[in-house]
Coordinates of C-alpha atoms in Angstrom, one line a residue:
X1 CA 176.1 -79.5 72.8
X2 CA 176.7 -77.1 70.0
X3 CA 174.7 -75.3 67.6
X4 CA 177.3 -77.5 65.1
X5 CA 176.5 -81.3 66.0
X6 CA 173.3 -80.0 67.3
X7 CA 171.8 -79.1 63.9
X8 CA 174.9 -82.0 62.7
X9 CA 172.3 -84.4 64.6
X10 CA 168.7 -82.9 62.8
X11 CA 170.3 -83.9 59.9
X12 CA 171.1 -87.2 60.9
X13 CA 167.2 -87.4 62.3
X14 CA 166.6 -86.6 58.9
X15 CA 168.7 -89.6 57.2
X16 CA 168.1 -92.4 59.6
X17 CA 164.4 -91.3 59.1
X18 CA 163.6 -91.9 55.4
X19 CA 163.9 -95.5 55.0
X20 CA 160.7 -95.8 57.8
X21 CA 158.9 -93.9 56.4
X22 CA 159.3 -95.4 52.3
X23 CA 158.3 -98.6 54.4
X24 CA 155.4 -96.6 56.4
X25 CA 153.6 -95.3 53.6
X26 CA 153.9 -98.1 51.4
X27 CA 152.4 -100.4 54.6
X28 CA 149.7 -97.1 54.7
X29 CA 148.9 -97.9 51.5
X30 CA 148.8 -102.1 51.2
X31 CA 146.5 -101.6 54.7
X32 CA 144.3 -98.9 53.4
X33 CA 144.0 -101.4 50.4
X34 CA 142.2 -104.0 53.3
X35 CA 145.5 -106.2 53.1
X36 CA 147.1 -106.5 56.4
X37 CA 151.3 -106.6 55.1
X38 CA 153.6 -108.2 58.9
X39 CA 156.3 -109.3 55.9
X40 CA 157.1 -105.1 55.8
X41 CA 161.6 -106.4 57.5
X42 CA 161.4 -109.5 55.0
X43 CA 160.9 -107.4 52.0
X44 CA 163.3 -104.3 53.2
X45 CA 165.7 -106.6 52.9
X46 CA 165.3 -108.3 49.5
X47 CA 164.9 -104.6 48.6
X48 CA 168.4 -103.2 50.2
X49 CA 169.9 -106.9 48.4
X50 CA 168.8 -106.6 44.6
X51 CA 169.4 -102.4 45.6
X52 CA 172.8 -103.2 47.0
X53 CA 173.6 -106.0 44.3
X54 CA 172.7 -103.6 40.4
X55 CA 175.0 -101.3 42.1
X56 CA 177.4 -103.7 42.0
X57 CA 176.8 -104.9 39.0
X58 CA 176.4 -101.6 37.0
X59 CA 177.3 -98.7 38.7
X60 CA 174.0 -97.5 39.1
X61 CA 172.2 -95.6 41.8
X62 CA 169.4 -94.3 40.6
X63 CA 169.1 -98.5 38.7
X64 CA 170.1 -99.8 41.6
X65 CA 166.9 -98.3 42.8
X66 CA 164.5 -99.1 41.0
X67 CA 166.0 -102.5 41.6
X68 CA 165.1 -101.9 44.8
X69 CA 161.7 -101.7 44.1
X70 CA 160.8 -103.8 42.3
X71 CA 162.6 -107.2 44.2
X72 CA 159.8 -105.7 47.3
X73 CA 157.3 -105.8 45.0
X74 CA 157.7 -109.1 43.8
X75 CA 158.2 -110.5 46.6
X76 CA 154.6 -108.5 48.0
X77 CA 153.2 -110.1 45.0
X78 CA 154.1 -113.8 46.9
X79 CA 151.8 -112.2 49.6
X80 CA 148.3 -111.5 47.9
X81 CA 149.4 -115.3 45.5
X82 CA 147.9 -116.2 49.0
X83 CA 145.7 -114.1 50.6
X84 CA 144.2 -112.5 47.6
X85 CA 144.2 -115.1 45.7
X86 CA 143.8 -118.5 47.9
X87 CA 142.5 -116.6 50.9
X88 CA 145.6 -117.7 53.3
X89 CA 145.7 -116.3 56.7
X90 CA 147.2 -112.7 56.3
X91 CA 149.4 -112.5 59.7
X92 CA 150.5 -115.5 59.2
X93 CA 151.9 -114.6 55.0
X94 CA 153.1 -111.7 56.1
X95 CA 155.2 -113.6 59.2
X96 CA 156.7 -116.5 56.5
X97 CA 157.3 -113.0 53.9
X98 CA 159.5 -112.2 57.1
X99 CA 162.0 -115.6 57.3
X100 CA 161.5 -115.6 54.2
X101 CA 163.1 -112.1 52.9
X102 CA 166.1 -112.7 55.7
X103 CA 166.1 -115.8 54.5
X104 CA 166.6 -115.1 51.1
X105 CA 168.9 -111.9 51.8
X106 CA 170.9 -113.6 54.4
X107 CA 171.7 -117.0 51.5
X108 CA 173.0 -114.6 48.8
X109 CA 174.4 -111.9 50.6
X110 CA 177.3 -113.2 52.1
X111 CA 179.4 -113.4 49.9
X112 CA 179.5 -109.2 50.3
X113 CA 179.4 -108.4 53.0
X114 CA 181.0 -105.9 53.7
X115 CA 181.8 -104.4 50.3
X116 CA 180.5 -101.4 49.4
X117 CA 178.8 -100.2 46.2
X118 CA 177.5 -96.9 44.3
X119 CA 175.3 -94.5 45.2
X120 CA 173.6 -91.0 46.3
X121 CA 175.8 -89.2 47.6
X122 CA 174.2 -85.7 49.7
X123 CA 174.4 -82.7 48.1
X124 CA 173.5 -79.3 48.6
X125 CA 169.7 -77.6 47.3
X126 CA 170.3 -74.3 45.8
X127 CA 169.4 -71.2 47.1
X128 CA 167.3 -74.1 49.9
X129 CA 170.4 -75.2 51.2
X130 CA 171.5 -71.9 52.1
X131 CA 169.0 -71.5 55.1
X132 CA 169.2 -70.8 57.8
X133 CA 169.1 -74.0 60.5
X134 CA 167.0 -75.8 57.7
X135 CA 168.9 -75.2 55.2
X136 CA 171.7 -78.4 56.9
X137 CA 168.6 -80.0 58.6
X138 CA 166.5 -79.7 55.4
X139 CA 168.1 -79.2 51.7
X140 CA 171.8 -80.4 52.1
X141 CA 170.8 -85.1 52.1
X142 CA 170.4 -86.7 48.6
X143 CA 167.8 -87.6 46.5
X144 CA 166.2 -90.3 48.0
X145 CA 165.0 -87.6 50.3
X146 CA 163.9 -85.3 48.9
X147 CA 162.0 -87.5 46.8
X148 CA 160.6 -88.4 50.7
X149 CA 160.0 -84.9 51.2
X150 CA 157.3 -85.3 47.6
X151 CA 155.6 -88.7 48.7
X152 CA 153.4 -87.3 51.9
X153 CA 151.7 -85.0 50.5
X154 CA 150.9 -86.5 47.6
X155 CA 149.4 -90.1 48.4
X156 CA 146.8 -87.4 51.1
X157 CA 146.3 -86.3 47.9
X158 CA 145.6 -89.5 45.7
X159 CA 143.3 -91.4 48.6
X160 CA 141.5 -88.1 48.8
X161 CA 141.2 -86.7 45.7
X162 CA 141.4 -89.3 42.7
X163 CA 138.9 -92.3 41.3
X164 CA 141.9 -94.5 42.4
X165 CA 142.1 -93.5 45.5
X166 CA 138.9 -93.5 47.8
X167 CA 138.3 -96.8 45.4
X168 CA 141.3 -98.1 47.2
X169 CA 140.8 -96.6 50.1
X170 CA 136.8 -98.5 49.2
X171 CA 138.6 -102.3 49.0
X172 CA 139.8 -101.0 53.1
X173 CA 136.2 -100.5 54.5
X174 CA 133.4 -101.9 52.9
X175 CA 134.7 -104.6 49.5
X176 CA 130.8 -105.0 49.3
X177 CA 130.2 -101.6 48.6
X178 CA 132.8 -101.9 46.5
X179 CA 131.4 -104.0 44.7
X180 CA 128.1 -103.1 44.5
X181 CA 128.5 -99.8 42.5
X182 CA 131.1 -101.6 39.6
X183 CA 134.8 -102.2 41.2
X184 CA 137.3 -105.4 40.8
X185 CA 137.8 -105.0 44.8
X186 CA 140.7 -108.3 44.2
X187 CA 142.6 -105.1 41.3
X188 CA 142.8 -102.1 43.5
X189 CA 143.7 -105.2 46.6
X190 CA 146.6 -105.8 44.3
X191 CA 147.2 -102.2 43.1
X192 CA 147.1 -100.9 47.0
X193 CA 149.9 -104.1 47.5
X194 CA 152.5 -103.9 44.8
X195 CA 152.2 -100.3 45.6
X196 CA 153.1 -100.4 48.8
X197 CA 155.2 -103.3 48.3
X198 CA 157.9 -101.0 45.9
X199 CA 157.6 -98.5 48.2
X200 CA 158.9 -100.6 51.1
X201 CA 161.5 -102.2 48.8
X202 CA 163.2 -99.0 48.3
X203 CA 163.0 -98.2 51.9
X204 CA 165.2 -100.9 51.8
X205 CA 167.6 -99.3 49.3
X206 CA 167.7 -96.4 50.5
X207 CA 169.7 -98.3 52.9
X208 CA 172.1 -100.1 51.3
X209 CA 173.2 -97.1 48.6
X210 CA 171.8 -93.9 50.7
X211 CA 172.3 -94.4 54.6
X212 CA 175.2 -97.1 54.9
X213 CA 176.9 -97.3 50.8
X214 CA 177.8 -101.3 52.1
X215 CA 176.4 -104.2 52.6
X216 CA 175.5 -106.3 55.8
X217 CA 173.3 -109.0 57.0
X218 CA 170.3 -107.4 58.9
X219 CA 170.8 -104.5 58.0
X220 CA 167.3 -103.3 58.6
X221 CA 168.5 -104.4 62.5
X222 CA 163.8 -104.3 62.8
X223 CA 163.3 -101.0 60.3
X224 CA 160.1 -103.2 59.4
X225 CA 158.2 -103.9 62.7
X226 CA 159.3 -100.6 63.5
X227 CA 157.5 -99.3 60.2
X228 CA 153.8 -101.5 61.2
X229 CA 154.0 -100.1 64.5
X230 CA 154.1 -96.2 62.7
X231 CA 151.3 -97.1 60.8
X232 CA 149.3 -97.5 63.8
X233 CA 150.9 -94.6 65.4
X234 CA 149.9 -92.7 62.5
X235 CA 146.2 -93.5 62.4
X236 CA 147.0 -94.4 58.8
X237 CA 147.5 -90.9 58.0
X238 CA 150.1 -90.1 55.6
X239 CA 151.3 -87.1 56.4
X240 CA 151.4 -88.2 61.0
X241 CA 153.9 -90.8 59.7
X242 CA 156.1 -87.5 58.9
X243 CA 155.8 -87.5 62.7
X244 CA 156.7 -90.6 64.1
X245 CA 159.4 -91.4 61.3
X246 CA 161.8 -88.6 62.4
X247 CA 160.7 -89.3 65.8
X248 CA 162.3 -92.5 65.5
X249 CA 164.9 -91.9 63.4
X250 CA 166.2 -89.4 66.3
X251 CA 166.7 -91.9 68.5
X252 CA 168.2 -93.4 65.9
X253 CA 171.3 -90.7 65.4
X254 CA 171.0 -89.9 68.9
X255 CA 171.8 -93.6 71.2
X256 CA 174.7 -94.2 68.0
X257 CA 176.6 -90.5 68.1
X258 CA 175.5 -91.9 71.7
X259 CA 178.1 -94.9 71.5
X260 CA 180.3 -92.3 69.7
X261 CA 180.4 -90.2 71.9
X262 CA 182.2 -93.1 74.6
X263 CA 178.7 -92.4 77.2
X264 CA 179.1 -95.2 80.5
X265 CA 175.7 -96.5 79.2
X266 CA 176.0 -99.6 78.3
X267 CA 175.5 -99.8 74.7
X268 CA 172.8 -102.6 74.9
X269 CA 170.8 -100.2 76.8
X270 CA 171.1 -98.3 74.1
X271 CA 170.6 -100.6 70.9
X272 CA 167.6 -100.8 73.3
X273 CA 165.6 -97.2 72.4
X274 CA 163.6 -97.1 69.4
X275 CA 162.0 -100.7 70.3
X276 CA 160.7 -98.9 73.4
X277 CA 159.5 -96.0 71.9
X278 CA 157.6 -98.6 69.8
X279 CA 156.3 -99.8 72.7
X280 CA 155.8 -96.4 73.3
X281 CA 154.2 -95.3 70.9
X282 CA 151.8 -99.3 70.9
X283 CA 150.4 -98.3 73.7
X284 CA 149.9 -93.7 72.8
X285 CA 148.5 -95.4 70.0
X286 CA 145.8 -98.1 71.8
X287 CA 145.0 -95.5 74.6
X288 CA 143.6 -93.9 71.5
X289 CA 141.8 -96.7 69.7
X290 CA 138.3 -94.7 69.4
X291 CA 139.5 -92.2 67.6
X292 CA 141.9 -94.4 65.1
X293 CA 140.6 -94.6 61.2
X294 CA 141.9 -98.0 60.8
X295 CA 140.5 -100.1 57.8
X296 CA 137.1 -101.3 58.7
X297 CA 138.1 -104.4 56.7
X298 CA 142.5 -104.7 57.1
X299 CA 142.8 -108.5 57.5
X300 CA 139.7 -110.0 56.3
X301 CA 140.0 -112.2 52.4
X302 CA 137.3 -110.6 49.4
X303 CA 136.0 -113.9 48.6
X304 CA 135.0 -113.7 44.7
X305 CA 131.5 -113.9 45.2
X306 CA 131.7 -111.1 47.3

């Protein structure tokens, strides 16, 4: 493999891992607040479609990206109504959300299959883009990739140093203690759920605005489920989510290039690689279960009187 091909593969790894990173950070934010949302795949699909349609009809990628986040928040709000207001089963609601998102995107997106829309193109950052090796890999990307670089440290600082971040953590660890301190745990759970929905919607929007620039049904191809697994792999830490997202992105980019090179390995085997890695990541995480940082009240509904 020549150096040029290797650098191209690394750059594709960053691009392929970016939508997974957005979705993983969104799910971390949601679960740190105590809400288990298994509807990430459906939210990403709806976010991708909303962003694509907005870009197609307005010609504004920025507005389209915001529309993807808004669509993600609206679908997450459905989960909130069921689980926070009516205290429904979070697992069942999340699975239903995935089915709903897939159905909505398939129904409204079918007429647009194969059509393209304006999106975000790659450009080189001044000075940084000229750095050997690092420049072509990290600093000759699109705007949304650069934004994703800022999110993990921002989220880490949010949970560690801000009052709101500590309150969100309390709502996921011990809602009773937070309520005893005078905090509205339901409000913070709503905030973490909707904020997480926005980030997951951004992940879907990235796929249609920067990764493909076109629409096809099932655009996420299981990335939402990979994001759910990555939350466990990252032990609910934003900084570790970066490693996991780029690891999975690298596997996806590698199998696509192997297919393009006409390798003798059957394409069905290559398509399995990201999901085999997902199972391996979950197995690795389960062996280190005692060291995970899963919120103690994750998936447990909070009664209004508590």
